[in-house]
Every structure is written in structure tokens, then in C-alpha cells.
Amino acid sequence: MTVGGGRDTAWWQSAVVYQIYPRSFADSNGDGVGDLRGVIGRLDYLRTLGIDVIWLSPVYRSPQVDNGYDISDYRDIDPLFGTLPEFDALLARVHELGMKLVMDLVVNHTSDEHPWFVESRSSRDSATRDWYIWRDARDGAEPNNWGSLFSGSAWEWDQTTGQYYLHLFDRKQPDLNWQNPQVRKAVQDTMIWWLDRGVDGFRMDVINFISKADGLPDAPAAPEQRFVVAFENFADGPHVHEYLAEMTRAVFGGRDGEFITVGEMPGVTPQQARLYTDPTRGELNMVFQFEHVSVDHGPAGKFDYRGLDLVALKKALHRWQVELADTGWNSLYWNNHDQPRVVSRFGDDDPDYWAASAKALATILHGMRGTPFVYQGEELGMTNFPFRTPQDHRDLEAVNFHRSVLETGGDEAAALAGLAKISRDNARTPMQWDAGPNAGFSTGEPWLAVNPNHTWLNAAAQIDSAGSVFAHYQALIRLRHDLPVLVDGDFTPLMEDDPQIWAYTRSTSTAELLIIANCGRDPRTVDIGREWIDAEMLLGLADAPATLTSASLDLAGWDARIYMRPVR
Ligand code: GLC
């Protein structure tokens, strides 16, 4: 099974993107929350890392119920983060340093405090009533059985106008009605406004949710289930491709420059992703799929944590490599602000294995075909936080989930264990800059506790240290820029059913790479084939030989290597 290769590449196909979650990145004014000036102060660090593009999580005006993913003004900066002139200064500096900046576009929903919704809920015949999804009660209750992704019903009753509105997320995040052309135009105008300001593209929040199933039908439910989150009712809906193509035409059509778009798409299949990212269809450059970050979820959802099945994880990522190769393009990610830290999730955060496992997982991901995304702190191997009590969590998804478990008489201990492992707050603890107070993140009290391991796990300890996780990410990013085979080589999986070794090749007509990692503590000897004798090691342990002298490769615990050989 060998696929892909041999096409002209666009600039973003050899780029590496770095995600900043501004609230937790760097605080310049001591209020305990990160801000734009804090980001400006750390741009040289990102330059040193070598990344090409910054994706900035939302900094727009917002009540901050979902940390900015609830927007009340798309054309202003929340005072918590700074001002528009400060944003302009950030953008100018990013460009001076030769990087690009991508905004987070959250337009499946707004905040309920957005003037569009305030107007919409004011009366049944308000000018923007139809900008949101309003329905009458059914038999005195919710219009259908849809559940919110943040627990409970997806409908909220509005007393004033006597109807329910739909919110796939929190009740303070009402869904926009994309069937209304005025809504689509308003979104396009917002995007154009930011592009005119100089931004280089958009990461689009849950963008495959914008077209709901016609008629909003009930989801199939077991008798005891009152509300159901059924992706088939709102993901990849009937008009989504039409809306995205229209958006891309209206916003990017005729505009000169180098832009990048990536759509976040829970539940998306490779078949759908081929449509979204086929360049001839003019929708998006790439999507974030969720298969590999769902392999440890149980039947009751993400907090029903089932442990890691490495073979399932491999197969999930390999499937996307294979099925999205001749058409479309993959994004590659382990982490973002919604996922727990990969070292603690799929690696080994025991201090003896932490660094090696962070590097091995990075090697595996960055060896694949697609555009890699690095989430702040991942380049240091930041780990999960030792969450214990319900009060430790700030995220509304976690808080709502805990509340619903108590309300429905569920198992609280199991819920807390699931939360500790999978909660989004694991990703959101402050960036660990140094060993000093609050990890150098803030001079004030941070909004979320700093991980106690910052005393030894921090940027200052790693930046100039050969062999650090940071140095490893630097090397991987350099390889992505320098090696065409890493960008566009065919992908061939090896030893897919091996529960410990993760290996594959990438090849073009002139070069072949072997990417191999031991995903466990026990050493392993692997027969890799005689064709690899004399291959050059591009990345691996400092004391490993620079070229291979045998077809049998000895790998230490969490040892990962990249070898290259010419193809004759
Ligand atoms: C996306 C965001 C997440 C947010 C949700 C609702 O999944 O990444 O942080 O809570 O959408 O906007």
C-alpha cells in the first residue's frame, strides 16, 4: 500500500504551524492572564524554534465563557488581551520576522452577548431573528432530542419570545443560521476585514457543523437517553460544501498573497475530507480530523477514558495518510487547546521517559505527510497537570460534565479520573518559560495553576541544550523545510500490527526515509531489511551510529530514528 507523491507543492505544505492560546502563553501586565504584548515579547522564541505560521486562538471581544470561543464582537480585541493597535503591532512584528499569522474564526456560533443575538432574541420579528435557529416547543419541551457537546440539551428556552434557540455548545453560544444569506455575507465581510488588516488566513472552528440536517430530525436514542449528541444531524450537513466554496470565492477570490485555511471538523471522515480539501473544489486547504484523538474514548464519551491501544492509534493516523494522499491534504497534530498533553496521553510522563517519549511521538507525527501543528509547550514536552478535585478545573466543558454526572447520579470518582486524564485544562495550564515563580508566565496569580514540574520542565532549561525536546522540534522543523521527500513523499506503513514499534517509509523517485520509533520502555531489535544498510541517520540518539551497518536495528526504550537512503 503506497500512495501519494509527485505533485507541485504549495507553500503551506512545507510549513509548520504553531498554536498560541493567548490566555496561557505570556502575561505582560501581571493580571494573571496572557495577552498580546506577552506574545510580542516571545516572538523571538518562535523564530528560534523555526516555525512559519502562528495560529492565534481567539482574542476578540468576548464574555470569556468558553475562553474566547464565544465572541461578542468580531472586529475588536478583548481588553483582557489588549487593543487593536497592539494587535497591529503584533502582526507587523510577526511579518518582520518572516512568519505569518492566522486568526481563529468562530462562526458556527456567536456569544449570546453578540449584538446580532441580542437583537435576535428581542422579538420574534426582529431584524436578525432568523440569524439564529429558533423553534417552537414540542409537546411543552425541547424541539428535538439533540444534546449539547457541553452536556445537557442543545436547546435553551427564551422566556421573552416563547421559543427555544439551538446551541450545540454552551447555552451562551447560540448557533448561527447559515441558511440565511445575510449571515454568510456578514461572516465573509468579517473575514475580509481581517485580511485587509493583513492576517494570513483562518483556522475555522467546528466549521463542518454550519449546515444542520434538514428538518432538524431527532437523533436515534436508547430509551434512557434524553439528549443525544448525534454528529449525523449537524456535521458535514447538506449545504456545508456549498457554503465553504462560496466563502472562499467571496473572501479570497482575486486577492493576491499567500494564505492558509484549515477547518476544524469533529467527526469528519476521509471521504468528506477529500471533498473539503480537493484543491479543484476551492473550499479549504486542510482539515483537523479527530479519529486519532478519539481512540482512547469509551462508549460514554471522551471522559470515559479507555487507555491507549497503540495499534488503533497507528491505524487511525495511517488511514488518513493513505486515504487523503492523492486528493487533498492532511493537517498533523497531537495537541491543541482541547486535547490533553500528548506525553501524558500517548507517551510516558515518568521523568525517566518523559523526554524520550516526547521526542519519539514528535518524530512519528512530523515524519508524516501533511502540515504539522505544534501547540504551545508541546515543543518542551509539557505534561498533563495533576488534577485532583472538581475545583481544580476551570473549563466549562469539565464543569458542565461534572455537574451533569452529579445530577444524574453517575460515578463521580470515575468522572474525576476521566477529567484528570482528558480535560482540556491539561493543555491550558500556563506556558512554562523558566523555573522561577509562576514559571515566568506572569508576575501575578495565574488564572489556572502552573504545573509544579515547571521547576525542571521549562523553556529556559531547553533552548540552548543539545538533546532537549525543544532542540528535537527545531531539528524536525528544519527537516520539513529542507527535505522535499518529507513534504511530498509517498507513505508506506510497516509492521502495522506491532503493539510497540511504529514505523513507516516516505519515498520519492530519488530518496527514501525510514521513520521508526519504539513506543515503549523495553528495548527492541527490529529487522528493517538489507536495503537500509549504509542509510544515513538524520535524527536519533546522539550516540547512535551515523550510518546503519546492519539490517537489524537495536532500539532503546522510546528510541526514535529517521534514516535516509538514495533510491537507485
Ligand atoms: C472548538 C474549539 C473549542 C470550543 C468549541 C466551541 O472545538 O476548539 O475550544 O470550545 O469549538 O467553540
Coordinates of C-alpha atoms and ligand atoms in Angstrom, one line a residue:
M1 CA 0.0 0.0 0.0
T2 CA 1.8 3.1 -1.2
V3 CA 0.2 6.3 -2.1
G4 CA 0.6 9.9 -3.0
G5 CA 3.6 11.9 -4.1
G6 CA 4.7 13.8 -7.2
R7 CA 2.6 16.9 -7.2
D8 CA 3.6 20.6 -7.1
T9 CA 3.5 21.8 -3.6
A10 CA 2.0 24.9 -2.2
W11 CA 4.0 27.0 0.4
W12 CA 1.8 25.8 3.3
Q13 CA 2.6 22.2 2.5
S14 CA 6.2 22.6 3.8
A15 CA 5.2 24.9 6.6
V16 CA 5.0 24.2 10.3
V17 CA 2.2 26.0 12.3
Y18 CA 2.5 26.9 16.0
Q19 CA -0.7 27.5 18.0
I20 CA -0.8 30.1 20.7
Y21 CA -3.5 30.0 23.3
P22 CA -3.1 33.7 24.4
R23 CA -4.7 33.3 27.8
S24 CA -1.9 30.9 28.9
F25 CA 1.1 32.0 26.8
A26 CA 2.7 35.1 28.3
D27 CA 1.3 37.8 30.6
S28 CA 2.9 41.2 30.2
N29 CA 0.8 43.2 32.8
G30 CA 0.6 40.9 35.8
D31 CA -3.1 40.3 35.8
G32 CA -2.6 36.5 35.6
V33 CA -3.9 36.2 32.0
G34 CA -1.7 36.1 29.0
D35 CA -2.0 39.0 26.5
L36 CA -0.9 40.3 23.1
R37 CA 2.1 42.2 24.5
G38 CA 3.1 39.0 26.1
V39 CA 3.0 37.3 22.7
I40 CA 5.1 40.1 21.1
G41 CA 7.7 39.6 23.8
R42 CA 8.1 35.9 22.9
L43 CA 8.2 36.1 19.1
D44 CA 11.9 35.7 19.0
Y45 CA 11.5 32.4 20.8
L46 CA 9.2 31.2 18.0
R47 CA 11.7 32.4 15.4
T48 CA 14.3 30.3 17.2
L49 CA 12.1 27.3 17.1
G50 CA 11.8 27.8 13.4
I51 CA 8.0 27.8 12.8
D52 CA 6.4 29.5 9.8
V53 CA 2.9 30.3 10.9
I54 CA 1.2 31.3 14.1
W55 CA -2.4 30.4 14.8
L56 CA -3.7 32.6 17.4
S57 CA -6.7 31.3 19.4
P58 CA -9.5 33.9 19.7
V59 CA -8.6 37.3 21.1
Y60 CA -11.8 39.0 20.0
R61 CA -14.1 40.7 22.5
S62 CA -15.9 38.0 24.4
P63 CA -17.6 37.3 27.8
Q64 CA -14.9 34.5 28.0
V65 CA -17.4 31.8 29.0
D66 CA -15.5 29.4 26.7
N67 CA -12.3 31.4 26.9
G68 CA -12.9 33.4 23.8
Y69 CA -14.7 30.8 21.7
D70 CA -17.8 32.8 22.5
I71 CA -17.4 36.1 20.5
S72 CA -19.4 39.2 21.1
D73 CA -17.5 41.5 18.6
Y74 CA -15.6 40.0 15.7
R75 CA -13.9 43.3 15.0
D76 CA -12.3 44.2 18.3
I77 CA -9.8 42.8 20.7
D78 CA -10.9 41.8 24.2
P79 CA -9.5 44.3 26.7
L80 CA -8.2 41.2 28.6
F81 CA -5.7 40.6 25.8
G82 CA -5.1 44.2 24.7
T83 CA -6.2 46.6 21.9
L84 CA -6.4 46.7 18.1
P85 CA -3.2 48.8 17.8
E86 CA -1.4 46.2 19.9
F87 CA -2.8 43.5 17.6
D88 CA -1.5 45.5 14.6
A89 CA 1.9 45.8 16.3
L90 CA 2.0 42.0 16.8
L91 CA 1.1 41.3 13.2
A92 CA 3.7 43.8 11.9
R93 CA 6.4 42.1 14.1
V94 CA 5.3 38.6 13.0
H95 CA 5.7 39.7 9.4
E96 CA 9.1 41.4 10.1
L97 CA 10.3 38.1 11.5
G98 CA 9.3 36.3 8.3
M99 CA 6.3 34.5 9.9
K100 CA 2.6 34.6 9.2
L101 CA -0.4 34.9 11.4
V102 CA -3.7 33.1 11.2
M103 CA -6.8 34.1 13.1
D104 CA -9.3 31.7 14.7
L105 CA -12.7 32.2 13.0
V106 CA -15.5 31.0 15.3
V107 CA -18.7 31.4 13.2
N108 CA -20.7 28.3 13.9
H109 CA -22.0 30.3 16.8
T110 CA -21.5 33.7 18.5
S111 CA -21.8 34.7 22.1
D112 CA -25.3 35.3 23.3
E113 CA -24.0 38.8 24.1
H114 CA -23.2 39.5 20.4
P115 CA -25.4 42.4 19.2
W116 CA -26.8 40.0 16.5
F117 CA -28.1 37.7 19.1
V118 CA -29.2 40.4 21.5
E119 CA -31.3 41.8 18.6
S120 CA -32.4 38.4 17.5
R121 CA -33.9 37.5 20.9
S122 CA -35.5 40.9 21.4
S123 CA -38.7 39.9 19.5
R124 CA -40.0 37.3 17.1
D125 CA -39.9 39.8 14.2
S126 CA -36.5 41.5 15.0
A127 CA -34.2 42.2 12.0
T128 CA -31.9 39.3 13.0
R129 CA -34.4 36.9 14.3
D130 CA -33.6 34.5 11.5
W131 CA -29.8 34.8 12.0
Y132 CA -30.1 32.1 14.7
I133 CA -32.0 28.8 14.9
W134 CA -35.3 29.3 16.7
R135 CA -38.0 26.7 17.1
D136 CA -41.3 26.3 19.0
A137 CA -41.6 23.9 21.9
R138 CA -42.7 20.3 21.0
D139 CA -45.3 19.0 23.5
G140 CA -44.2 21.6 26.0
A141 CA -40.5 20.5 25.8
E142 CA -37.4 20.9 23.6
P143 CA -38.0 20.9 19.8
N144 CA -35.9 17.7 19.4
N145 CA -33.6 15.4 21.5
W146 CA -30.3 16.9 20.4
G147 CA -27.7 17.1 23.2
S148 CA -25.1 19.8 23.6
L149 CA -21.4 18.8 23.2
F150 CA -21.0 20.5 26.6
S151 CA -23.7 18.3 28.3
G152 CA -27.5 18.6 28.6
S153 CA -29.9 19.8 26.0
A154 CA -28.8 21.7 22.9
W155 CA -31.9 23.9 23.3
E156 CA -32.4 26.9 25.6
W157 CA -35.8 28.3 26.3
D158 CA -36.2 32.1 25.8
Q159 CA -38.9 33.5 28.0
T160 CA -39.4 36.8 26.2
T161 CA -40.2 35.4 22.8
G162 CA -41.5 32.0 23.9
Q163 CA -39.3 29.9 21.6
Y164 CA -36.1 27.7 22.0
Y165 CA -32.8 28.5 20.4
L166 CA -30.2 26.0 19.3
H167 CA -26.7 25.8 20.9
L168 CA -24.5 22.9 20.0
F169 CA -22.1 24.1 22.7
D170 CA -22.9 26.1 25.8
R171 CA -26.2 27.9 26.1
K172 CA -24.2 31.1 25.9
Q173 CA -23.0 30.1 22.4
P174 CA -26.1 30.2 20.1
D175 CA -25.7 28.6 16.7
L176 CA -25.9 31.0 13.7
N177 CA -28.3 30.1 10.9
W178 CA -26.1 29.7 7.9
Q179 CA -29.1 29.1 5.7
N180 CA -29.7 32.8 5.9
P181 CA -27.6 34.5 3.1
Q182 CA -27.2 37.7 5.3
V183 CA -25.4 35.6 7.9
R184 CA -23.0 34.2 5.3
K185 CA -22.4 37.7 4.0
A186 CA -21.7 39.0 7.5
V187 CA -19.1 36.3 8.1
Q188 CA -17.4 36.9 4.7
D189 CA -17.3 40.7 5.5
T190 CA -15.6 39.9 8.8
M191 CA -13.0 37.7 7.1
I192 CA -12.3 40.4 4.5
W193 CA -11.9 43.0 7.3
W194 CA -9.2 40.9 8.9
L195 CA -7.5 40.1 5.7
D196 CA -7.4 43.8 4.8
R197 CA -5.7 44.3 8.2
G198 CA -3.0 41.9 7.0
V199 CA -3.7 38.5 8.5
D200 CA -2.7 35.4 6.5
G201 CA -5.7 33.1 6.9
F202 CA -8.0 31.4 9.2
R203 CA -8.4 28.4 11.4
M204 CA -12.1 27.7 11.3
D205 CA -13.8 26.5 14.5
V206 CA -16.1 23.4 14.1
I207 CA -16.8 24.6 10.6
N208 CA -18.3 21.3 9.5
F209 CA -21.2 22.0 11.8
I210 CA -22.6 25.0 10.0
S211 CA -25.2 23.2 8.0
K212 CA -27.7 21.2 10.1
A213 CA -29.7 18.3 8.8
D214 CA -32.9 19.4 7.0
G215 CA -35.8 19.5 9.4
L216 CA -33.7 19.0 12.5
P217 CA -34.7 15.4 13.0
D218 CA -34.5 13.6 16.3
A219 CA -31.3 11.6 16.9
P220 CA -31.6 7.8 17.4
A221 CA -31.7 7.3 21.1
A222 CA -31.8 4.5 23.7
P223 CA -34.9 4.6 25.9
E224 CA -33.0 6.1 28.9
Q225 CA -31.3 8.8 26.8
R226 CA -33.0 12.1 27.0
F227 CA -30.5 14.1 24.9
V228 CA -28.1 12.7 22.3
V229 CA -25.1 14.2 20.6
A230 CA -25.5 12.7 17.1
F231 CA -23.0 14.0 14.6
E232 CA -25.0 12.9 11.6
N233 CA -27.5 15.6 12.4
F234 CA -25.1 18.5 12.2
A235 CA -21.7 17.5 10.9
D236 CA -21.0 17.6 7.2
G237 CA -24.6 18.7 6.5
P238 CA -26.4 19.1 3.2
H239 CA -25.1 22.6 2.3
V240 CA -21.7 22.8 4.0
H241 CA -19.6 22.4 0.8
E242 CA -21.6 25.0 -1.0
Y243 CA -21.2 27.5 1.9
L244 CA -17.5 26.9 2.1
A245 CA -16.9 27.2 -1.6
E246 CA -19.0 30.4 -1.7
M247 CA -17.0 31.8 1.3
T248 CA -13.7 31.0 -0.3
R249 CA -14.7 32.7 -3.6
A250 CA -16.1 35.8 -1.9
V251 CA -13.2 36.2 0.5
F252 CA -10.1 35.0 -1.3
G253 CA -11.2 35.4 -4.9
G254 CA -8.9 37.8 -6.7
R255 CA -6.8 38.5 -3.6
D256 CA -3.1 38.4 -4.0
G257 CA -0.9 36.8 -1.3
E258 CA -0.2 33.6 0.4
F259 CA -3.0 32.4 2.6
I260 CA -3.8 29.3 4.6
T261 CA -7.1 27.9 5.7
V262 CA -7.8 24.9 8.0
G263 CA -11.2 23.8 9.1
E264 CA -11.7 22.1 12.5
M265 CA -14.0 19.2 11.8
P266 CA -15.1 16.8 14.6
G267 CA -16.4 13.5 13.2
V268 CA -15.1 14.2 9.6
T269 CA -14.4 11.1 7.5
P270 CA -11.5 10.9 4.9
Q271 CA -14.2 10.7 2.2
Q272 CA -15.6 14.0 3.3
A273 CA -12.2 15.5 3.9
R274 CA -11.2 14.7 0.3
L275 CA -14.1 17.0 -0.8
Y276 CA -13.2 19.7 1.7
T277 CA -9.5 19.8 0.7
D278 CA -9.6 18.9 -3.0
P279 CA -7.8 22.0 -4.5
T280 CA -10.0 21.9 -7.6
R281 CA -13.2 22.5 -5.4
G282 CA -11.9 25.7 -3.8
E283 CA -13.1 25.0 -0.2
L284 CA -10.2 24.7 2.3
N285 CA -6.5 23.8 2.3
M286 CA -6.8 21.2 5.1
V287 CA -9.0 20.0 7.9
F288 CA -8.4 18.9 11.5
Q289 CA -9.8 15.4 11.8
F290 CA -10.5 13.7 15.2
E291 CA -10.0 10.0 14.7
H292 CA -6.6 9.6 16.3
V293 CA -7.6 11.7 19.3
S294 CA -10.7 9.6 19.9
V295 CA -9.1 6.2 20.1
D296 CA -9.0 6.3 23.9
H297 CA -12.6 7.4 24.3
G298 CA -15.1 4.9 25.6
P299 CA -18.8 4.4 24.6
A300 CA -19.9 7.0 27.1
G301 CA -17.8 9.8 25.6
K302 CA -14.4 11.4 25.9
F303 CA -14.2 11.3 29.7
D304 CA -14.9 7.6 29.6
Y305 CA -11.2 7.0 29.3
R306 CA -10.1 3.6 27.9
G307 CA -6.3 3.7 27.9
L308 CA -4.1 3.6 24.8
D309 CA -4.3 0.9 22.1
L310 CA -1.2 1.8 20.1
V311 CA -2.2 -0.3 17.1
A312 CA -5.6 1.5 16.9
L313 CA -3.8 4.8 17.1
K314 CA -1.4 3.9 14.3
K315 CA -4.2 2.6 12.1
A316 CA -6.2 5.8 12.6
L317 CA -3.3 8.1 11.5
H318 CA -2.2 5.7 8.7
R319 CA -5.7 5.6 7.3
W320 CA -5.7 9.4 6.9
Q321 CA -2.2 9.2 5.3
V322 CA -3.4 6.7 2.8
E323 CA -6.9 8.0 2.1
L324 CA -6.1 11.6 1.8
A325 CA -2.9 11.3 -0.3
D326 CA -3.8 11.6 -4.0
T327 CA -6.5 14.3 -3.3
G328 CA -6.4 16.8 -0.5
W329 CA -4.0 17.4 2.3
N330 CA -3.6 16.4 6.0
S331 CA -3.0 18.5 9.0
L332 CA -0.9 16.7 11.6
Y333 CA -1.4 17.3 15.2
W334 CA -1.1 15.7 18.7
N335 CA -2.1 18.6 20.7
N336 CA -4.2 21.8 20.8
H337 CA -6.1 23.7 23.4
D338 CA -8.8 21.0 23.5
Q339 CA -6.6 17.9 23.9
P340 CA -4.7 16.6 26.9
R341 CA -0.9 16.7 26.7
V342 CA 0.4 14.0 24.3
V343 CA 3.3 12.9 26.5
S344 CA 0.9 12.0 29.3
R345 CA -1.7 10.6 26.9
F346 CA 0.2 8.5 24.3
G347 CA 3.7 8.8 25.7
D348 CA 5.2 8.2 29.2
D349 CA 5.4 11.1 31.5
D350 CA 7.6 9.3 34.1
P351 CA 10.6 11.7 34.5
D352 CA 12.9 8.9 33.2
Y353 CA 11.0 8.5 29.9
W354 CA 9.3 11.9 29.5
A355 CA 11.8 13.5 27.2
A356 CA 12.4 10.4 25.0
S357 CA 8.7 9.7 24.6
A358 CA 8.0 13.4 23.7
K359 CA 10.7 13.2 21.1
A360 CA 9.5 9.8 19.7
L361 CA 5.9 11.0 19.3
A362 CA 7.1 14.2 17.7
T363 CA 9.3 12.2 15.2
I364 CA 6.4 10.0 14.3
L365 CA 4.0 12.8 13.7
H366 CA 6.5 15.1 11.9
G367 CA 7.6 12.3 9.7
M368 CA 4.1 12.0 8.1
R369 CA 2.7 13.7 5.0
G370 CA 0.8 16.9 5.9
T371 CA 1.3 20.2 7.6
P372 CA 2.4 19.8 11.3
F373 CA 0.9 21.9 14.0
V374 CA 2.7 22.4 17.3
Y375 CA 0.7 23.5 20.3
Q376 CA 2.4 25.8 22.8
G377 CA 4.5 23.9 25.3
E378 CA 4.5 20.7 23.2
E379 CA 7.9 21.7 21.9
L380 CA 9.1 21.4 25.6
G381 CA 7.3 18.1 26.2
M382 CA 4.8 19.8 28.7
T383 CA 2.7 17.2 30.5
N384 CA -0.7 16.9 32.0
F385 CA -1.5 18.6 35.3
P386 CA -2.1 16.6 38.5
F387 CA -5.8 17.4 38.7
R388 CA -7.5 16.0 41.8
T389 CA -10.6 17.9 42.9
P390 CA -13.6 19.3 40.9
Q391 CA -12.4 22.7 42.0
D392 CA -9.1 22.3 40.1
H393 CA -11.0 22.6 36.8
R394 CA -11.9 25.9 35.1
D395 CA -13.1 24.7 31.7
L396 CA -16.8 24.9 31.2
E397 CA -16.9 21.6 29.4
A398 CA -15.3 20.0 32.5
V399 CA -17.5 21.9 34.9
N400 CA -20.7 21.1 33.0
F401 CA -19.8 17.5 32.7
H402 CA -19.1 17.2 36.4
R403 CA -22.4 18.8 37.2
S404 CA -24.3 16.5 34.9
V405 CA -22.7 13.5 36.5
L406 CA -23.8 14.6 39.9
E407 CA -27.3 15.5 38.7
T408 CA -27.8 12.1 37.0
G409 CA -26.3 10.1 39.9
G410 CA -23.3 9.0 38.0
D411 CA -19.9 7.7 39.3
E412 CA -18.1 10.9 40.5
A413 CA -14.8 9.1 41.1
A414 CA -14.7 7.7 37.6
A415 CA -15.7 11.1 36.2
L416 CA -12.8 12.9 38.1
A417 CA -10.4 10.2 36.8
G418 CA -11.5 10.8 33.3
L419 CA -11.4 14.5 33.7
A420 CA -7.8 14.4 35.1
K421 CA -6.7 12.4 32.0
I422 CA -8.6 14.1 29.2
S423 CA -9.8 17.5 30.5
R424 CA -8.9 20.4 28.2
D425 CA -7.4 22.3 31.1
N426 CA -4.4 20.0 30.8
A427 CA -3.5 21.9 27.7
R428 CA -4.3 25.3 29.2
T429 CA -2.0 25.5 32.2
P430 CA 0.4 28.4 31.8
M431 CA 3.4 28.1 29.4
Q432 CA 6.5 27.0 31.3
W433 CA 9.1 29.6 30.4
D434 CA 11.5 29.1 33.4
A435 CA 12.0 27.7 36.8
G436 CA 11.0 30.9 38.6
P437 CA 7.7 32.0 40.2
N438 CA 4.7 31.1 38.0
A439 CA 7.1 29.6 35.5
G440 CA 7.9 33.1 34.2
F441 CA 4.4 33.3 32.8
S442 CA 3.1 36.1 35.0
T443 CA 4.1 38.2 37.9
G444 CA 0.5 37.9 39.2
E445 CA -1.6 35.0 40.2
P446 CA -2.2 32.9 37.1
W447 CA -5.8 32.2 36.1
L448 CA -5.1 28.5 36.1
A449 CA -2.5 26.8 38.2
V450 CA 1.0 26.3 36.9
N451 CA 2.2 22.7 36.6
P452 CA 4.5 22.0 39.6
N453 CA 7.0 20.4 37.2
H454 CA 8.0 23.8 35.8
T455 CA 11.0 23.7 38.1
W456 CA 12.7 21.3 35.8
L457 CA 10.5 21.3 32.7
N458 CA 10.8 24.7 31.1
A459 CA 11.9 26.6 28.0
A460 CA 15.0 28.2 29.7
A461 CA 16.4 24.8 30.5
Q462 CA 15.9 23.6 27.0
I463 CA 16.5 26.3 24.4
D464 CA 20.3 26.0 24.3
S465 CA 20.6 22.4 25.3
A466 CA 21.5 19.9 22.7
G467 CA 19.4 16.8 23.1
S468 CA 16.4 18.7 24.6
V469 CA 12.8 18.2 23.4
F470 CA 13.0 21.8 22.1
A471 CA 16.1 21.0 20.1
H472 CA 14.4 17.9 18.7
Y473 CA 11.4 20.0 17.5
Q474 CA 13.9 22.5 15.9
A475 CA 15.5 19.7 14.0
L476 CA 12.2 18.2 12.8
I477 CA 11.1 21.6 11.6
R478 CA 14.4 22.1 9.8
L479 CA 14.0 18.7 8.1
R480 CA 10.4 19.7 7.0
H481 CA 11.8 22.8 5.3
D482 CA 14.9 21.1 3.8
L483 CA 13.7 17.7 2.6
P484 CA 11.2 17.5 -0.3
V485 CA 10.6 13.8 0.5
L486 CA 9.2 14.7 3.9
V487 CA 6.8 17.1 2.3
D488 CA 5.6 15.0 -0.6
G489 CA 7.0 11.5 -0.4
D490 CA 4.7 8.5 -0.7
F491 CA 3.7 7.0 2.7
T492 CA 4.0 3.2 3.3
P493 CA 3.2 1.8 6.7
L494 CA 5.4 -1.0 8.2
M495 CA 4.7 -3.5 11.0
E496 CA 1.2 -2.1 11.5
D497 CA 0.1 -4.7 13.9
D498 CA 3.1 -4.5 16.1
P499 CA 1.9 -3.2 19.5
Q500 CA 5.2 -1.4 20.3
I501 CA 7.0 -0.4 17.1
W502 CA 5.7 2.5 15.0
A503 CA 7.4 2.5 11.6
Y504 CA 6.8 3.7 8.0
T505 CA 8.6 4.9 5.0
R506 CA 8.3 8.0 2.8
S507 CA 9.7 7.9 -0.7
T508 CA 10.1 9.7 -3.9
S509 CA 11.8 8.6 -7.1
T510 CA 15.2 9.7 -5.6
A511 CA 15.1 9.3 -1.9
E512 CA 13.5 7.2 0.8
L513 CA 13.1 7.9 4.5
L514 CA 12.6 5.3 7.3
I515 CA 10.8 6.7 10.3
I516 CA 10.8 4.3 13.2
A517 CA 10.1 4.6 16.9
N518 CA 9.9 2.2 19.9
C519 CA 6.8 3.3 21.7
G520 CA 7.6 1.5 25.0
R521 CA 10.2 1.2 27.8
D522 CA 11.5 -2.2 26.8
P523 CA 14.4 -2.3 24.2
R524 CA 13.5 -3.9 20.9
T525 CA 15.6 -5.2 18.0
V526 CA 13.9 -4.8 14.6
D527 CA 14.8 -6.3 11.3
I528 CA 14.4 -3.4 8.9
G529 CA 15.8 -5.0 5.7
R530 CA 19.1 -5.0 4.0
E531 CA 18.2 -2.1 1.7
W532 CA 18.8 0.2 4.7
I533 CA 22.4 -0.8 5.2
D534 CA 24.5 2.3 4.7
A535 CA 21.5 4.6 5.2
E536 CA 22.3 7.9 6.9
M537 CA 20.7 8.8 10.2
L538 CA 19.1 12.2 10.0
L539 CA 17.7 12.2 13.5
G540 CA 18.2 9.9 16.5
L541 CA 20.1 9.4 19.7
A542 CA 23.4 11.3 19.9
D543 CA 25.4 8.1 20.5
A544 CA 23.7 6.1 17.7
P545 CA 26.0 5.4 14.7
A546 CA 25.7 7.9 11.9
T547 CA 25.0 5.2 9.3
L548 CA 23.4 1.8 9.5
T549 CA 25.8 -1.1 9.3
S550 CA 23.3 -3.9 9.7
A551 CA 19.7 -4.8 8.7
S552 CA 18.9 -5.3 12.4
L553 CA 18.3 -2.2 14.4
D554 CA 18.6 -2.0 18.2
L555 CA 16.2 0.5 19.7
A556 CA 16.3 1.6 23.3
G557 CA 13.1 2.4 25.2
W558 CA 11.3 5.3 23.4
D559 CA 14.1 5.5 20.9
A560 CA 13.1 7.1 17.6
R561 CA 15.1 7.5 14.4
I562 CA 14.9 8.9 10.9
Y563 CA 17.1 7.3 8.2
M564 CA 17.5 8.3 4.6
R565 CA 18.8 6.4 1.6
P566 CA 19.1 7.3 -2.0
V567 CA 16.8 5.4 -4.4
R568 CA 18.7 3.8 -7.3
Ligands
GLC1 C1 -14.0 24.1 19.1 C2 -12.9 24.8 19.9 C3 -13.2 24.6 21.4 C4 -14.5 25.3 21.6 C5 -15.6 24.8 20.7 C6 -16.8 25.7 20.7 O1 -14.0 22.8 19.3 O2 -11.6 24.3 19.6 O3 -12.2 25.2 22.2 O4 -14.9 25.1 22.9 O5 -15.2 24.7 19.3 O6 -16.4 26.9 20.1

